[in-house]
């Protein structure tokens, strides 16, 4: 079977540096809010061409803390409307509703899977770079928060961006991790405090905070892997372009390339998606569906009674093929000659 995403093979390529980095932290005796996190934050901010990076515990927290900090700054208030693409991963929506904000589900553009035009009345936009493709939004005066959980490697354009280092993401830790990236110093200072029980100064708590910190081991691991992120994303792009050039099955709609794309996932569309998935599995190609049930049809949001036919159609048609930086030439060729795709 060609595995969808063999994380052991991806991470083996970083040995022995990964083990050395972990061992360095173990020996240091300092496991949270230390040098590794500080260094990773400045390296990742520079990589993103942004002023600040704040490490947090995961991608959902990165998003949640951005909204919470904008509320503390008075830029958002309870009930404010936030535009969000309806076909996103449910974490994007949870970050909005957990802050008592109102999600305005918008249908994506079918060709890019992203938001494009914004016409609805709202205070903020949560743009999602779904599958690794950066959304190309017209600049307006709404707050622009960018969900970059799937697009590590792309320069964020929003007022604040949230990253996830969940192991399967383009820049994956060996556990959970996340970060907020922004040029807004005040916002980042509040987010840093919020993630540490609302405290800026030891034993003084200014806000009703959270515990959300990137730990030293994950930061040390991410520093090793960050050095090769551009190279790894380039490899993903090469494979994606080969798939696009060589997959010829007329029943398949291929994703569109873009210069701002890091191919977190290679997502095709097919009206007979379930049959195609079954045949691919039988012929030794593991695939996945991102995502089979959109957020508005999940229990926490069902009562909103949203009608989103494009999002529902996409959920029934999308299928993700294996695509990652550790794929062998043989695996790529076996996928390309598979009779379901060729
Ligand atoms: C993974 C993901 C998140 C959440 O990140 P975690 O680190 O798993 O909390 C949020 N939004 C999108 C689009 C994601 O893919």
Short mmCIF file of C-alpha atoms and ligand atoms in Angstrom, two decimals:
data_model
loop_
_atom_site.label_atom_id
_atom_site.label_comp_id
_atom_site.label_asym_id
_atom_site.label_seq_id
_atom_site.Cartn_x
_atom_site.Cartn_y
_atom_site.Cartn_z
CA UNK A 1 0.00 0.00 0.00
CA UNK A 2 1.29 3.50 -0.76
CA UNK A 3 0.65 5.19 2.59
CA UNK A 4 -1.14 8.54 2.68
CA UNK A 5 1.34 10.21 5.03
CA UNK A 6 4.11 8.12 6.65
CA UNK A 7 5.27 10.55 9.36
CA UNK A 8 8.08 8.23 10.45
CA UNK A 9 9.64 8.48 6.98
CA UNK A 10 9.23 12.26 6.94
CA UNK A 11 10.89 12.68 10.34
CA UNK A 12 13.66 10.10 9.83
CA UNK A 13 15.18 12.47 7.28
CA UNK A 14 16.01 14.87 10.12
CA UNK A 15 18.04 12.39 12.14
CA UNK A 16 20.37 12.61 13.98
CA UNK A 17 19.60 16.36 14.45
CA UNK A 18 16.13 15.71 15.90
CA UNK A 19 17.42 13.36 18.60
CA UNK A 20 20.26 15.76 19.35
CA UNK A 21 17.85 18.67 19.73
CA UNK A 22 15.58 16.70 22.08
CA UNK A 23 18.51 15.51 24.14
CA UNK A 24 19.79 19.11 24.43
CA UNK A 25 16.45 20.13 25.99
CA UNK A 26 16.32 17.11 28.30
CA UNK A 27 19.79 17.94 29.60
CA UNK A 28 19.04 21.66 29.98
CA UNK A 29 16.49 21.03 32.73
CA UNK A 30 14.27 23.84 31.31
CA UNK A 31 11.08 22.72 29.53
CA UNK A 32 8.74 25.69 29.06
CA UNK A 33 9.21 29.36 28.17
CA UNK A 34 12.94 29.08 27.57
CA UNK A 35 15.62 29.65 24.96
CA UNK A 36 14.43 27.14 22.38
CA UNK A 37 10.98 28.73 22.22
CA UNK A 38 12.47 32.22 22.11
CA UNK A 39 14.82 31.26 19.28
CA UNK A 40 12.12 29.44 17.35
CA UNK A 41 9.84 32.47 17.67
CA UNK A 42 12.41 34.84 16.23
CA UNK A 43 13.40 32.38 13.48
CA UNK A 44 9.78 31.74 12.50
CA UNK A 45 8.90 35.46 12.56
CA UNK A 46 11.86 36.14 10.22
CA UNK A 47 10.85 33.23 8.00
CA UNK A 48 7.32 34.71 7.73
CA UNK A 49 8.77 38.23 7.19
CA UNK A 50 6.76 39.41 10.19
CA UNK A 51 7.68 41.35 13.32
CA UNK A 52 6.39 38.96 15.97
CA UNK A 53 5.74 35.30 16.59
CA UNK A 54 4.20 33.90 19.77
CA UNK A 55 4.41 30.15 20.33
CA UNK A 56 1.21 28.56 21.66
CA UNK A 57 0.02 25.03 22.39
CA UNK A 58 -1.75 24.29 19.08
CA UNK A 59 -3.43 25.81 16.02
CA UNK A 60 -6.90 26.05 17.56
CA UNK A 61 -5.43 28.05 20.46
CA UNK A 62 -3.57 30.32 18.04
CA UNK A 63 -6.89 31.23 16.40
CA UNK A 64 -8.81 31.42 19.69
CA UNK A 65 -6.21 33.71 21.29
CA UNK A 66 -6.17 36.06 18.29
CA UNK A 67 -9.93 36.63 18.63
CA UNK A 68 -9.68 36.89 22.43
CA UNK A 69 -6.90 39.51 22.13
CA UNK A 70 -8.87 41.56 19.58
CA UNK A 71 -11.73 41.59 22.08
CA UNK A 72 -9.41 42.86 24.82
CA UNK A 73 -8.16 45.55 22.41
CA UNK A 74 -11.78 46.58 21.78
CA UNK A 75 -11.62 45.73 18.05
CA UNK A 76 -14.24 42.99 18.44
CA UNK A 77 -17.16 42.54 20.84
CA UNK A 78 -19.56 39.75 21.75
CA UNK A 79 -21.86 38.89 18.87
CA UNK A 80 -19.77 40.54 16.14
CA UNK A 81 -19.96 38.81 12.79
CA UNK A 82 -16.91 37.02 11.38
CA UNK A 83 -16.88 35.86 7.76
CA UNK A 84 -15.40 32.39 7.34
CA UNK A 85 -15.33 29.89 4.46
CA UNK A 86 -17.90 27.16 5.13
CA UNK A 87 -15.67 24.36 3.79
CA UNK A 88 -12.92 24.84 6.39
CA UNK A 89 -11.82 22.46 9.12
CA UNK A 90 -14.15 22.87 12.12
CA UNK A 91 -11.39 24.35 14.35
CA UNK A 92 -11.69 27.67 12.45
CA UNK A 93 -15.37 27.92 13.39
CA UNK A 94 -14.81 26.83 17.00
CA UNK A 95 -12.29 29.65 17.53
CA UNK A 96 -15.02 32.12 16.48
CA UNK A 97 -17.90 30.71 18.51
CA UNK A 98 -15.82 30.04 21.65
CA UNK A 99 -15.20 33.79 21.73
CA UNK A 100 -18.95 34.53 21.54
CA UNK A 101 -18.54 35.83 18.01
CA UNK A 102 -20.94 34.93 15.20
CA UNK A 103 -19.65 32.92 12.25
CA UNK A 104 -20.96 33.99 8.84
CA UNK A 105 -20.47 30.90 6.69
CA UNK A 106 -19.57 31.84 3.12
CA UNK A 107 -19.41 29.45 0.18
CA UNK A 108 -15.90 29.02 -1.26
CA UNK A 109 -14.82 29.48 -4.85
CA UNK A 110 -15.05 25.96 -6.35
CA UNK A 111 -11.79 26.33 -8.30
CA UNK A 112 -9.58 27.46 -5.43
CA UNK A 113 -11.50 26.06 -2.41
CA UNK A 114 -10.90 29.54 -0.89
CA UNK A 115 -12.95 32.63 -0.11
CA UNK A 116 -12.71 35.21 -2.88
CA UNK A 117 -15.32 37.96 -2.80
CA UNK A 118 -16.60 39.44 0.44
CA UNK A 119 -19.92 41.25 0.28
CA UNK A 120 -21.49 40.46 3.64
CA UNK A 121 -21.73 42.83 6.54
CA UNK A 122 -19.20 41.81 9.23
CA UNK A 123 -16.42 43.04 11.51
CA UNK A 124 -13.73 40.54 10.59
CA UNK A 125 -12.76 37.89 8.07
CA UNK A 126 -11.19 34.58 9.01
CA UNK A 127 -9.57 33.59 5.74
CA UNK A 128 -8.41 29.97 5.55
CA UNK A 129 -5.52 28.92 3.31
CA UNK A 130 -7.19 25.58 2.77
CA UNK A 131 -5.08 22.70 1.48
CA UNK A 132 -2.05 25.05 1.48
CA UNK A 133 -3.30 27.60 -1.03
CA UNK A 134 -3.25 31.23 0.07
CA UNK A 135 -6.59 32.96 -0.45
CA UNK A 136 -6.37 36.07 -2.59
CA UNK A 137 -8.68 38.54 -0.88
CA UNK A 138 -9.24 42.12 -1.90
CA UNK A 139 -7.96 44.46 0.83
CA UNK A 140 -10.75 46.19 2.72
CA UNK A 141 -11.07 47.69 6.18
CA UNK A 142 -12.31 44.54 7.96
CA UNK A 143 -9.92 42.83 10.35
CA UNK A 144 -8.22 40.06 8.39
CA UNK A 145 -7.26 36.99 10.39
CA UNK A 146 -5.54 34.27 8.41
CA UNK A 147 -5.83 30.59 9.29
CA UNK A 148 -2.41 29.39 8.07
CA UNK A 149 -2.67 26.00 9.81
CA UNK A 150 -2.32 24.34 6.40
CA UNK A 151 0.03 26.86 4.80
CA UNK A 152 3.34 26.96 6.69
CA UNK A 153 5.83 28.30 4.17
CA UNK A 154 3.61 31.08 2.83
CA UNK A 155 4.08 34.69 3.93
CA UNK A 156 0.94 35.67 5.81
CA UNK A 157 -0.90 38.78 4.58
CA UNK A 158 -3.51 39.19 7.31
CA UNK A 159 -3.45 41.43 10.39
CA UNK A 160 -2.73 38.27 12.39
CA UNK A 161 -2.07 34.70 11.29
CA UNK A 162 -2.49 31.39 13.13
CA UNK A 163 -0.24 28.40 12.45
CA UNK A 164 -0.54 24.78 13.56
CA UNK A 165 2.41 22.45 14.01
CA UNK A 166 0.24 19.34 14.39
CA UNK A 167 2.45 16.42 13.22
CA UNK A 168 0.80 16.08 9.80
CA UNK A 169 1.03 19.79 8.86
CA UNK A 170 3.75 21.01 6.47
CA UNK A 171 5.87 22.06 9.46
CA UNK A 172 4.96 19.30 11.90
CA UNK A 173 6.15 18.91 15.48
CA UNK A 174 6.38 15.59 17.34
CA UNK A 175 3.19 16.43 19.21
CA UNK A 176 1.06 19.56 19.40
CA UNK A 177 2.25 23.09 18.73
CA UNK A 178 1.08 26.35 17.22
CA UNK A 179 1.98 30.01 16.74
CA UNK A 180 0.52 33.45 16.13
CA UNK A 181 2.39 35.67 13.67
CA UNK A 182 1.65 39.39 13.38
CA UNK A 183 3.21 42.82 12.92
CA UNK A 184 0.99 44.17 15.71
CA UNK A 185 3.17 44.37 18.86
CA UNK A 186 0.33 45.16 21.24
CA UNK A 187 -1.77 42.26 19.98
CA UNK A 188 1.14 39.84 20.38
CA UNK A 189 1.92 41.07 23.87
CA UNK A 190 -1.67 40.35 24.92
CA UNK A 191 -1.62 36.93 23.24
CA UNK A 192 1.60 36.03 25.03
CA UNK A 193 0.03 37.02 28.36
CA UNK A 194 -3.27 35.24 27.57
CA UNK A 195 -1.40 31.99 26.96
CA UNK A 196 0.21 32.29 30.38
CA UNK A 197 -2.82 32.76 32.68
CA UNK A 198 -3.19 36.37 31.56
CA UNK A 199 0.11 37.29 33.16
CA UNK A 200 2.71 39.70 31.76
CA UNK A 201 4.61 39.95 35.03
CA UNK A 202 5.11 37.04 37.39
CA UNK A 203 2.25 36.71 39.93
CA UNK A 204 0.32 39.61 38.35
CA UNK A 205 -2.65 38.44 36.28
CA UNK A 206 -4.25 41.07 34.04
CA UNK A 207 -6.67 38.93 32.02
CA UNK A 208 -8.78 35.83 32.39
CA UNK A 209 -6.18 33.76 30.59
CA UNK A 210 -5.48 30.27 29.34
CA UNK A 211 -2.58 27.90 29.61
CA UNK A 212 -1.34 27.66 26.04
CA UNK A 213 2.40 27.45 25.51
CA UNK A 214 4.71 25.88 22.97
CA UNK A 215 7.07 23.61 24.90
CA UNK A 216 10.84 23.60 24.63
CA UNK A 217 11.10 20.12 23.07
CA UNK A 218 8.64 20.97 20.31
CA UNK A 219 10.36 24.33 19.72
CA UNK A 220 13.75 22.58 19.41
CA UNK A 221 12.24 20.04 16.97
CA UNK A 222 10.61 22.79 14.91
CA UNK A 223 13.91 24.70 14.67
CA UNK A 224 15.51 21.65 13.03
CA UNK A 225 12.60 21.14 10.64
CA UNK A 226 12.15 24.84 9.76
CA UNK A 227 15.56 24.86 8.05
CA UNK A 228 14.23 22.51 5.41
CA UNK A 229 10.66 23.76 5.08
CA UNK A 230 11.23 25.67 1.84
CA UNK A 231 13.03 22.73 0.24
CA UNK A 232 10.28 20.34 1.40
CA UNK A 233 7.53 22.60 0.07
CA UNK A 234 9.36 22.83 -3.26
CA UNK A 235 9.32 19.04 -3.49
CA UNK A 236 5.57 19.04 -2.76
CA UNK A 237 5.06 21.59 -5.51
CA UNK A 238 7.01 19.50 -8.03
CA UNK A 239 4.91 16.42 -7.26
CA UNK A 240 1.69 18.44 -7.46
CA UNK A 241 2.63 19.80 -10.88
CA UNK A 242 3.41 16.27 -12.11
CA UNK A 243 0.05 15.04 -10.88
CA UNK A 244 -1.68 17.95 -12.62
CA UNK A 245 0.17 17.29 -15.88
CA UNK A 246 -0.31 13.51 -15.88
CA UNK A 247 -3.67 12.68 -14.29
CA UNK A 248 -5.97 12.41 -17.30
CA UNK A 249 -9.14 10.70 -16.09
CA UNK A 250 -11.87 12.99 -17.49
CA UNK A 251 -14.11 12.33 -14.48
CA UNK A 252 -11.59 13.99 -12.18
CA UNK A 253 -11.37 17.73 -11.56
CA UNK A 254 -7.79 18.63 -10.65
CA UNK A 255 -6.75 21.40 -8.24
CA UNK A 256 -5.41 24.60 -9.82
CA UNK A 257 -1.77 25.54 -9.25
CA UNK A 258 -0.84 28.93 -7.79
CA UNK A 259 2.40 30.67 -6.92
CA UNK A 260 1.15 30.99 -3.32
CA UNK A 261 0.55 27.31 -2.65
CA UNK A 262 2.41 24.86 -0.40
CA UNK A 263 0.28 21.80 -1.26
CA UNK A 264 -0.54 20.69 2.26
CA UNK A 265 -3.00 18.39 0.49
CA UNK A 266 -3.55 17.42 -3.14
CA UNK A 267 -7.33 17.42 -3.40
CA UNK A 268 -9.10 16.19 -6.51
CA UNK A 269 -12.85 16.19 -7.12
CA UNK A 270 -14.92 13.36 -8.57
CA UNK A 271 -18.70 12.87 -8.76
CA UNK A 272 -18.19 9.14 -8.10
CA UNK A 273 -15.77 9.88 -5.26
CA UNK A 274 -16.60 6.89 -3.03
CA UNK A 275 -16.23 4.39 -5.88
CA UNK A 276 -12.95 6.01 -6.92
CA UNK A 277 -11.63 5.84 -3.36
CA UNK A 278 -12.56 2.17 -3.13
CA UNK A 279 -10.78 1.31 -6.38
CA UNK A 280 -7.69 3.25 -5.35
CA UNK A 281 -7.58 1.42 -2.01
CA UNK A 282 -7.96 -1.93 -3.78
CA UNK A 283 -5.09 -1.05 -6.08
CA UNK A 284 -2.80 -0.05 -3.20
CA UNK A 285 -3.18 3.75 -2.94
CA UNK A 286 -4.30 5.11 0.42
CA UNK A 287 -6.43 8.27 0.17
CA UNK A 288 -8.33 10.48 2.61
CA UNK A 289 -11.27 12.89 2.61
CA UNK A 290 -10.80 16.48 3.83
CA UNK A 291 -13.50 16.82 5.06
CA UNK A 292 -16.47 14.47 4.71
CA UNK A 293 -18.89 16.51 6.89
CA UNK A 294 -18.69 20.32 6.80
CA UNK A 295 -18.87 22.25 10.10
CA UNK A 296 -22.42 23.57 9.59
CA UNK A 297 -23.72 19.98 9.48
CA UNK A 298 -21.91 18.96 12.68
CA UNK A 299 -23.83 18.78 15.96
CA UNK A 300 -22.58 22.06 17.51
CA UNK A 301 -23.69 24.11 14.45
CA UNK A 302 -26.61 22.14 12.98
CA UNK A 303 -29.17 24.33 14.75
CA UNK A 304 -28.00 27.33 12.70
CA UNK A 305 -29.76 25.71 9.70
CA UNK A 306 -27.30 27.00 7.11
CA UNK A 307 -27.87 26.19 3.47
CA UNK A 308 -24.55 25.81 1.73
CA UNK A 309 -24.97 23.70 -1.42
CA UNK A 310 -21.48 24.35 -2.84
CA UNK A 311 -19.80 23.38 0.41
CA UNK A 312 -21.93 20.24 0.66
CA UNK A 313 -21.22 19.30 -2.94
CA UNK A 314 -17.48 19.71 -2.35
CA UNK A 315 -17.64 17.56 0.80
CA UNK A 316 -19.16 14.80 -1.34
CA UNK A 317 -16.63 15.11 -4.17
CA UNK A 318 -13.22 15.81 -2.61
CA UNK A 319 -10.52 13.17 -2.31
CA UNK A 320 -6.93 13.70 -1.17
CA UNK A 321 -4.14 11.74 -2.88
CA UNK A 322 -0.82 10.97 -1.15
CA UNK A 323 1.54 13.92 -1.53
CA UNK A 324 4.45 14.62 0.81
CA UNK A 325 8.12 15.52 0.79
CA UNK A 326 9.40 11.98 1.50
CA UNK A 327 7.65 10.28 -1.45
CA UNK A 328 9.85 8.05 -3.53
CA UNK A 329 10.02 8.28 -7.31
CA UNK A 330 8.59 4.77 -7.43
CA UNK A 331 5.55 5.75 -5.35
CA UNK A 332 4.88 8.79 -7.53
CA UNK A 333 5.14 6.71 -10.71
CA UNK A 334 2.87 3.99 -9.32
CA UNK A 335 0.23 6.61 -8.57
CA UNK A 336 0.55 8.17 -12.01
CA UNK A 337 0.12 4.85 -13.88
CA UNK A 338 -2.82 3.78 -11.73
CA UNK A 339 -5.66 3.10 -14.22
CA UNK A 340 -8.15 5.05 -12.05
CA UNK A 341 -6.09 8.20 -12.53
CA UNK A 342 -4.06 7.90 -15.75
C1 LIG B 1 -5.12 21.74 11.76
C2 LIG B 1 -6.00 22.90 11.60
C3 LIG B 1 -6.37 23.72 12.67
C4 LIG B 1 -6.10 23.36 14.10
O1 LIG B 1 -4.78 23.11 14.41
P1 LIG B 1 -4.45 22.18 15.69
O2 LIG B 1 -2.99 22.39 15.89
O3 LIG B 1 -4.80 20.78 15.33
O4 LIG B 1 -5.26 22.70 16.83
C5 LIG B 1 -7.09 24.87 12.41
N1 LIG B 1 -7.46 25.20 11.16
C6 LIG B 1 -7.15 24.42 10.10
C7 LIG B 1 -7.57 24.86 8.73
C8 LIG B 1 -6.43 23.25 10.29
O5 LIG B 1 -6.13 22.48 9.22
#
